Amino acid sequence: MGNFNPLNERVIIPDAEARLHIPNNQFKVVGRGYTFFACDICRRKRIRCDGTRPICDLCKRSNRICCYMEIPSISPEKDTENIDKSLIAIKNTLKTLHSVSNISGTVCY
């Protein structure tokens, strides 16, 4: 067998809710050395972030404040529920507009 290269190690990324209960260093490396989350500064500058928390290596070396944007997780069920509510509201508005246009379109002499 060939030499083991830790950068080629694959890590399974848990779903969003499970990630809340796992220390950040357990899902830092993905695929070929990519980080799952980059800090705001590295993301803005489009440079490689090591994803270390609470402060990444680049921010530590440049003595900057390191911030990670928290991504709100919306469950698919909740998202579908919101879409269904919007669809019902649009249908009700359409019915109202349709009935108003029928009344105003009637001409009596």
PDB file of N, CA and C in Angstrom, residues 3-79:
ATOM      1  N   ASN A   3       1.783   5.454   0.786  1.00  0.00           N
ATOM      2  CA  ASN A   3       1.902   6.259   2.001  1.00  0.00           C
ATOM      3  C   ASN A   3       0.566   6.885   2.355  1.00  0.00           C
ATOM      4  N   PHE A   4       0.283   6.973   3.637  1.00  0.00           N
ATOM      5  CA  PHE A   4      -0.951   7.607   4.101  1.00  0.00           C
ATOM      6  C   PHE A   4      -0.758   9.109   4.145  1.00  0.00           C
ATOM      7  N   ASN A   5      -1.644   9.836   3.499  1.00  0.00           N
ATOM      8  CA  ASN A   5      -1.586  11.294   3.485  1.00  0.00           C
ATOM      9  C   ASN A   5      -2.813  11.821   4.215  1.00  0.00           C
ATOM     10  N   PRO A   6      -2.645  12.495   5.361  1.00  0.00           N
ATOM     11  CA  PRO A   6      -3.810  12.950   6.134  1.00  0.00           C
ATOM     12  C   PRO A   6      -4.669  13.966   5.391  1.00  0.00           C
ATOM     13  N   LEU A   7      -4.124  14.644   4.377  1.00  0.00           N
ATOM     14  CA  LEU A   7      -4.934  15.612   3.640  1.00  0.00           C
ATOM     15  C   LEU A   7      -5.959  14.927   2.753  1.00  0.00           C
ATOM     16  N   ASN A   8      -5.724  13.662   2.402  1.00  0.00           N
ATOM     17  CA  ASN A   8      -6.672  12.936   1.573  1.00  0.00           C
ATOM     18  C   ASN A   8      -7.702  12.170   2.399  1.00  0.00           C
ATOM     19  N   GLU A   9      -7.620  12.292   3.713  1.00  0.00           N
ATOM     20  CA  GLU A   9      -8.567  11.616   4.595  1.00  0.00           C
ATOM     21  C   GLU A   9      -9.957  12.190   4.374  1.00  0.00           C
ATOM     22  N   ARG A  10     -10.941  11.337   4.279  1.00  0.00           N
ATOM     23  CA  ARG A  10     -12.319  11.772   4.086  1.00  0.00           C
ATOM     24  C   ARG A  10     -13.047  11.743   5.421  1.00  0.00           C
ATOM     25  N   VAL A  11     -13.837  12.773   5.669  1.00  0.00           N
ATOM     26  CA  VAL A  11     -14.599  12.860   6.906  1.00  0.00           C
ATOM     27  C   VAL A  11     -16.065  12.962   6.540  1.00  0.00           C
ATOM     28  N   ILE A  12     -16.901  12.183   7.190  1.00  0.00           N
ATOM     29  CA  ILE A  12     -18.336  12.256   6.959  1.00  0.00           C
ATOM     30  C   ILE A  12     -18.877  13.431   7.747  1.00  0.00           C
ATOM     31  N   ILE A  13     -19.602  14.305   7.049  1.00  0.00           N
ATOM     32  CA  ILE A  13     -20.159  15.494   7.687  1.00  0.00           C
ATOM     33  C   ILE A  13     -21.561  15.159   8.172  1.00  0.00           C
ATOM     34  N   PRO A  14     -21.824  15.308   9.454  1.00  0.00           N
ATOM     35  CA  PRO A  14     -23.163  15.023   9.978  1.00  0.00           C
ATOM     36  C   PRO A  14     -24.167  16.083   9.536  1.00  0.00           C
ATOM     37  N   ASP A  15     -25.454  15.761   9.673  1.00  0.00           N
ATOM     38  CA  ASP A  15     -26.471  16.733   9.289  1.00  0.00           C
ATOM     39  C   ASP A  15     -26.444  17.937  10.227  1.00  0.00           C
ATOM     40  N   ALA A  16     -27.154  19.000   9.868  1.00  0.00           N
ATOM     41  CA  ALA A  16     -27.064  20.290  10.552  1.00  0.00           C
ATOM     42  C   ALA A  16     -27.356  20.189  12.050  1.00  0.00           C
ATOM     43  N   GLU A  17     -28.381  19.439  12.433  1.00  0.00           N
ATOM     44  CA  GLU A  17     -28.724  19.377  13.847  1.00  0.00           C
ATOM     45  C   GLU A  17     -27.671  18.611  14.643  1.00  0.00           C
ATOM     46  N   ALA A  18     -27.118  17.576  14.058  1.00  0.00           N
ATOM     47  CA  ALA A  18     -26.099  16.797  14.749  1.00  0.00           C
ATOM     48  C   ALA A  18     -24.824  17.614  14.916  1.00  0.00           C
ATOM     49  N   ARG A  19     -24.532  18.522  13.973  1.00  0.00           N
ATOM     50  CA  ARG A  19     -23.334  19.346  14.056  1.00  0.00           C
ATOM     51  C   ARG A  19     -23.337  20.246  15.278  1.00  0.00           C
ATOM     52  N   LEU A  20     -24.510  20.597  15.776  1.00  0.00           N
ATOM     53  CA  LEU A  20     -24.588  21.484  16.930  1.00  0.00           C
ATOM     54  C   LEU A  20     -24.007  20.821  18.179  1.00  0.00           C
ATOM     55  N   HIS A  21     -23.969  19.496  18.208  1.00  0.00           N
ATOM     56  CA  HIS A  21     -23.525  18.765  19.388  1.00  0.00           C
ATOM     57  C   HIS A  21     -22.125  18.178  19.242  1.00  0.00           C
ATOM     58  N   ILE A  22     -21.442  18.484  18.142  1.00  0.00           N
ATOM     59  CA  ILE A  22     -20.120  17.923  17.884  1.00  0.00           C
ATOM     60  C   ILE A  22     -19.089  19.034  17.950  1.00  0.00           C
ATOM     61  N   PRO A  23     -17.963  18.813  18.625  1.00  0.00           N
ATOM     62  CA  PRO A  23     -16.908  19.831  18.636  1.00  0.00           C
ATOM     63  C   PRO A  23     -16.455  20.146  17.216  1.00  0.00           C
ATOM     64  N   ASN A  24     -16.078  21.403  16.989  1.00  0.00           N
ATOM     65  CA  ASN A  24     -15.761  21.866  15.643  1.00  0.00           C
ATOM     66  C   ASN A  24     -14.600  21.123  15.000  1.00  0.00           C
ATOM     67  N   ASN A  25     -13.641  20.665  15.797  1.00  0.00           N
ATOM     68  CA  ASN A  25     -12.487  20.014  15.196  1.00  0.00           C
ATOM     69  C   ASN A  25     -12.822  18.635  14.629  1.00  0.00           C
ATOM     70  N   GLN A  26     -13.998  18.097  14.892  1.00  0.00           N
ATOM     71  CA  GLN A  26     -14.350  16.780  14.374  1.00  0.00           C
ATOM     72  C   GLN A  26     -14.882  16.823  12.953  1.00  0.00           C
ATOM     73  N   PHE A  27     -15.250  17.978  12.435  1.00  0.00           N
ATOM     74  CA  PHE A  27     -15.713  18.029  11.052  1.00  0.00           C
ATOM     75  C   PHE A  27     -15.041  19.155  10.283  1.00  0.00           C
ATOM     76  N   LYS A  28     -13.798  19.439  10.654  1.00  0.00           N
ATOM     77  CA  LYS A  28     -13.063  20.534  10.027  1.00  0.00           C
ATOM     78  C   LYS A  28     -12.600  20.182   8.622  1.00  0.00           C
ATOM     79  N   VAL A  29     -11.948  19.045   8.444  1.00  0.00           N
ATOM     80  CA  VAL A  29     -11.368  18.685   7.153  1.00  0.00           C
ATOM     81  C   VAL A  29     -12.377  17.885   6.349  1.00  0.00           C
ATOM     82  N   VAL A  30     -12.575  18.288   5.107  1.00  0.00           N
ATOM     83  CA  VAL A  30     -13.491  17.599   4.222  1.00  0.00           C
ATOM     84  C   VAL A  30     -12.753  17.326   2.923  1.00  0.00           C
ATOM     85  N   GLY A  31     -12.765  16.100   2.482  1.00  0.00           N
ATOM     86  CA  GLY A  31     -12.167  15.774   1.190  1.00  0.00           C
ATOM     87  C   GLY A  31     -10.685  16.052   1.154  1.00  0.00           C
ATOM     88  N   ARG A  32     -10.251  16.854   0.230  1.00  0.00           N
ATOM     89  CA  ARG A  32      -8.831  17.112   0.012  1.00  0.00           C
ATOM     90  C   ARG A  32      -8.356  18.353   0.747  1.00  0.00           C
ATOM     91  N   GLY A  33      -8.660  18.458   2.016  1.00  0.00           N
ATOM     92  CA  GLY A  33      -8.151  19.561   2.809  1.00  0.00           C
ATOM     93  C   GLY A  33      -9.041  20.786   2.813  1.00  0.00           C
ATOM     94  N   TYR A  34     -10.251  20.676   2.287  1.00  0.00           N
ATOM     95  CA  TYR A  34     -11.165  21.806   2.315  1.00  0.00           C
ATOM     96  C   TYR A  34     -11.828  21.889   3.682  1.00  0.00           C
ATOM     97  N   THR A  35     -12.112  23.095   4.134  1.00  0.00           N
ATOM     98  CA  THR A  35     -12.825  23.239   5.398  1.00  0.00           C
ATOM     99  C   THR A  35     -14.308  23.356   5.121  1.00  0.00           C
ATOM    100  N   PHE A  36     -15.087  22.895   6.064  1.00  0.00           N
ATOM    101  CA  PHE A  36     -16.533  22.969   5.911  1.00  0.00           C
ATOM    102  C   PHE A  36     -17.012  24.401   6.112  1.00  0.00           C
ATOM    103  N   PHE A  37     -16.447  25.092   7.104  1.00  0.00           N
ATOM    104  CA  PHE A  37     -16.791  26.485   7.361  1.00  0.00           C
ATOM    105  C   PHE A  37     -15.523  27.313   7.334  1.00  0.00           C
ATOM    106  N   ALA A  38     -15.559  28.434   6.633  1.00  0.00           N
ATOM    107  CA  ALA A  38     -14.445  29.384   6.653  1.00  0.00           C
ATOM    108  C   ALA A  38     -14.887  30.579   7.484  1.00  0.00           C
ATOM    109  N   CYS A  39     -13.933  31.235   8.134  1.00  0.00           N
ATOM    110  CA  CYS A  39     -14.288  32.423   8.915  1.00  0.00           C
ATOM    111  C   CYS A  39     -14.673  33.549   7.955  1.00  0.00           C
ATOM    112  N   ASP A  40     -15.304  34.579   8.476  1.00  0.00           N
ATOM    113  CA  ASP A  40     -15.803  35.669   7.640  1.00  0.00           C
ATOM    114  C   ASP A  40     -14.690  36.381   6.878  1.00  0.00           C
ATOM    115  N   ILE A  41     -13.546  36.594   7.519  1.00  0.00           N
ATOM    116  CA  ILE A  41     -12.444  37.303   6.859  1.00  0.00           C
ATOM    117  C   ILE A  41     -11.894  36.472   5.707  1.00  0.00           C
ATOM    118  N   CYS A  42     -11.632  35.199   5.946  1.00  0.00           N
ATOM    119  CA  CYS A  42     -11.112  34.335   4.878  1.00  0.00           C
ATOM    120  C   CYS A  42     -12.122  34.210   3.743  1.00  0.00           C
ATOM    121  N   ARG A  43     -13.395  34.125   4.084  1.00  0.00           N
ATOM    122  CA  ARG A  43     -14.436  34.033   3.058  1.00  0.00           C
ATOM    123  C   ARG A  43     -14.469  35.309   2.223  1.00  0.00           C
ATOM    124  N   ARG A  44     -14.381  36.465   2.894  1.00  0.00           N
ATOM    125  CA  ARG A  44     -14.415  37.745   2.190  1.00  0.00           C
ATOM    126  C   ARG A  44     -13.204  37.914   1.274  1.00  0.00           C
ATOM    127  N   LYS A  45     -12.030  37.489   1.761  1.00  0.00           N
ATOM    128  CA  LYS A  45     -10.798  37.623   0.976  1.00  0.00           C
ATOM    129  C   LYS A  45     -10.613  36.484  -0.018  1.00  0.00           C
ATOM    130  N   ARG A  46     -11.497  35.474   0.064  1.00  0.00           N
ATOM    131  CA  ARG A  46     -11.428  34.297  -0.802  1.00  0.00           C
ATOM    132  C   ARG A  46     -10.080  33.597  -0.700  1.00  0.00           C
ATOM    133  N   ILE A  47      -9.673  33.392   0.542  1.00  0.00           N
ATOM    134  CA  ILE A  47      -8.431  32.674   0.800  1.00  0.00           C
ATOM    135  C   ILE A  47      -8.743  31.446   1.643  1.00  0.00           C
ATOM    136  N   ARG A  48      -7.843  30.489   1.622  1.00  0.00           N
ATOM    137  CA  ARG A  48      -8.070  29.230   2.332  1.00  0.00           C
ATOM    138  C   ARG A  48      -8.020  29.436   3.844  1.00  0.00           C
ATOM    139  N   CYS A  49      -9.068  29.000   4.504  1.00  0.00           N
ATOM    140  CA  CYS A  49      -9.173  29.083   5.961  1.00  0.00           C
ATOM    141  C   CYS A  49      -9.013  27.672   6.510  1.00  0.00           C
ATOM    142  N   ASP A  50      -8.318  27.540   7.628  1.00  0.00           N
ATOM    143  CA  ASP A  50      -8.179  26.201   8.200  1.00  0.00           C
ATOM    144  C   ASP A  50      -9.394  25.808   9.038  1.00  0.00           C
ATOM    145  N   GLY A  51     -10.293  26.755   9.312  1.00  0.00           N
ATOM    146  CA  GLY A  51     -11.540  26.457  10.006  1.00  0.00           C
ATOM    147  C   GLY A  51     -11.407  26.197  11.491  1.00  0.00           C
ATOM    148  N   THR A  52     -10.244  26.451  12.062  1.00  0.00           N
ATOM    149  CA  THR A  52     -10.037  26.227  13.488  1.00  0.00           C
ATOM    150  C   THR A  52     -10.834  27.244  14.290  1.00  0.00           C
ATOM    151  N   ARG A  53     -11.501  26.757  15.329  1.00  0.00           N
ATOM    152  CA  ARG A  53     -12.264  27.661  16.179  1.00  0.00           C
ATOM    153  C   ARG A  53     -11.694  27.640  17.579  1.00  0.00           C
ATOM    154  N   PRO A  54     -11.762  28.694  18.304  1.00  0.00           N
ATOM    155  CA  PRO A  54     -12.506  29.929  18.067  1.00  0.00           C
ATOM    156  C   PRO A  54     -11.787  30.897  17.130  1.00  0.00           C
ATOM    157  N   ILE A  55     -10.506  30.662  16.825  1.00  0.00           N
ATOM    158  CA  ILE A  55      -9.791  31.580  15.938  1.00  0.00           C
ATOM    159  C   ILE A  55      -8.959  30.763  14.952  1.00  0.00           C
ATOM    160  N   CYS A  56      -9.107  31.089  13.663  1.00  0.00           N
ATOM    161  CA  CYS A  56      -8.355  30.353  12.646  1.00  0.00           C
ATOM    162  C   CYS A  56      -6.894  30.793  12.664  1.00  0.00           C
ATOM    163  N   ASP A  57      -6.051  30.001  12.031  1.00  0.00           N
ATOM    164  CA  ASP A  57      -4.611  30.251  12.058  1.00  0.00           C
ATOM    165  C   ASP A  57      -4.261  31.590  11.407  1.00  0.00           C
ATOM    166  N   LEU A  58      -4.898  31.925  10.289  1.00  0.00           N
ATOM    167  CA  LEU A  58      -4.597  33.185   9.602  1.00  0.00           C
ATOM    168  C   LEU A  58      -4.954  34.391  10.470  1.00  0.00           C
ATOM    169  N   CYS A  59      -6.129  34.363  11.112  1.00  0.00           N
ATOM    170  CA  CYS A  59      -6.530  35.471  11.991  1.00  0.00           C
ATOM    171  C   CYS A  59      -5.610  35.558  13.203  1.00  0.00           C
ATOM    172  N   LYS A  60      -5.168  34.404  13.706  1.00  0.00           N
ATOM    173  CA  LYS A  60      -4.265  34.394  14.851  1.00  0.00           C
ATOM    174  C   LYS A  60      -2.931  35.038  14.475  1.00  0.00           C
ATOM    175  N   ARG A  61      -2.401  34.650  13.286  1.00  0.00           N
ATOM    176  CA  ARG A  61      -1.111  35.196  12.853  1.00  0.00           C
ATOM    177  C   ARG A  61      -1.193  36.685  12.540  1.00  0.00           C
ATOM    178  N   SER A  62      -2.342  37.151  12.014  1.00  0.00           N
ATOM    179  CA  SER A  62      -2.477  38.568  11.670  1.00  0.00           C
ATOM    180  C   SER A  62      -3.143  39.374  12.783  1.00  0.00           C
ATOM    181  N   ASN A  63      -3.375  38.741  13.950  1.00  0.00           N
ATOM    182  CA  ASN A  63      -3.928  39.408  15.128  1.00  0.00           C
ATOM    183  C   ASN A  63      -5.264  40.095  14.820  1.00  0.00           C
ATOM    184  N   ARG A  64      -6.159  39.346  14.157  1.00  0.00           N
ATOM    185  CA  ARG A  64      -7.479  39.868  13.807  1.00  0.00           C
ATOM    186  C   ARG A  64      -8.550  39.148  14.614  1.00  0.00           C
ATOM    187  N   ILE A  65      -9.709  39.773  14.685  1.00  0.00           N
ATOM    188  CA  ILE A  65     -10.859  39.131  15.317  1.00  0.00           C
ATOM    189  C   ILE A  65     -11.425  38.127  14.324  1.00  0.00           C
ATOM    190  N   CYS A  66     -11.577  36.904  14.757  1.00  0.00           N
ATOM    191  CA  CYS A  66     -12.041  35.825  13.886  1.00  0.00           C
ATOM    192  C   CYS A  66     -13.507  35.533  14.191  1.00  0.00           C
ATOM    193  N   CYS A  67     -14.359  35.705  13.202  1.00  0.00           N
ATOM    194  CA  CYS A  67     -15.796  35.475  13.379  1.00  0.00           C
ATOM    195  C   CYS A  67     -16.282  34.450  12.367  1.00  0.00           C
ATOM    196  N   TYR A  68     -17.177  33.595  12.811  1.00  0.00           N
ATOM    197  CA  TYR A  68     -17.811  32.617  11.938  1.00  0.00           C
ATOM    198  C   TYR A  68     -19.294  32.935  11.878  1.00  0.00           C
ATOM    199  N   MET A  69     -19.810  33.137  10.667  1.00  0.00           N
ATOM    200  CA  MET A  69     -21.223  33.417  10.491  1.00  0.00           C
ATOM    201  C   MET A  69     -22.010  32.153  10.813  1.00  0.00           C
ATOM    202  N   GLU A  70     -22.966  32.280  11.691  1.00  0.00           N
ATOM    203  CA  GLU A  70     -23.808  31.146  12.031  1.00  0.00           C
ATOM    204  C   GLU A  70     -24.901  31.027  10.981  1.00  0.00           C
ATOM    205  N   ILE A  71     -25.048  29.847  10.434  1.00  0.00           N
ATOM    206  CA  ILE A  71     -26.047  29.607   9.402  1.00  0.00           C
ATOM    207  C   ILE A  71     -27.285  29.033  10.074  1.00  0.00           C
ATOM    208  N   PRO A  72     -28.410  29.765   9.996  1.00  0.00           N
ATOM    209  CA  PRO A  72     -29.621  29.233  10.620  1.00  0.00           C
ATOM    210  C   PRO A  72     -30.100  28.009   9.848  1.00  0.00           C
ATOM    211  N   SER A  73     -30.426  26.979  10.576  1.00  0.00           N
ATOM    212  CA  SER A  73     -30.907  25.777   9.908  1.00  0.00           C
ATOM    213  C   SER A  73     -32.426  25.738   9.975  1.00  0.00           C
ATOM    214  N   ILE A  74     -33.038  25.580   8.821  1.00  0.00           N
ATOM    215  CA  ILE A  74     -34.489  25.460   8.731  1.00  0.00           C
ATOM    216  C   ILE A  74     -34.770  24.036   8.277  1.00  0.00           C
ATOM    217  N   SER A  75     -35.578  23.353   9.043  1.00  0.00           N
ATOM    218  CA  SER A  75     -35.882  21.975   8.676  1.00  0.00           C
ATOM    219  C   SER A  75     -36.724  21.968   7.401  1.00  0.00           C
ATOM    220  N   PRO A  76     -36.587  20.950   6.575  1.00  0.00           N
ATOM    221  CA  PRO A  76     -37.383  20.876   5.348  1.00  0.00           C
ATOM    222  C   PRO A  76     -38.881  20.897   5.628  1.00  0.00           C
ATOM    223  N   GLU A  77     -39.294  20.304   6.756  1.00  0.00           N
ATOM    224  CA  GLU A  77     -40.717  20.301   7.090  1.00  0.00           C
ATOM    225  C   GLU A  77     -41.212  21.723   7.343  1.00  0.00           C
ATOM    226  N   LYS A  78     -40.417  22.510   8.068  1.00  0.00           N
ATOM    227  CA  LYS A  78     -40.798  23.886   8.375  1.00  0.00           C
ATOM    228  C   LYS A  78     -40.820  24.717   7.095  1.00  0.00           C
ATOM    229  N   ASP A  79     -39.842  24.495   6.220  1.00  0.00           N
ATOM    230  CA  ASP A  79     -39.774  25.219   4.961  1.00  0.00           C
ATOM    231  C   ASP A  79     -40.992  24.894   4.097  1.00  0.00           C
TER     232      ASP A  79
END
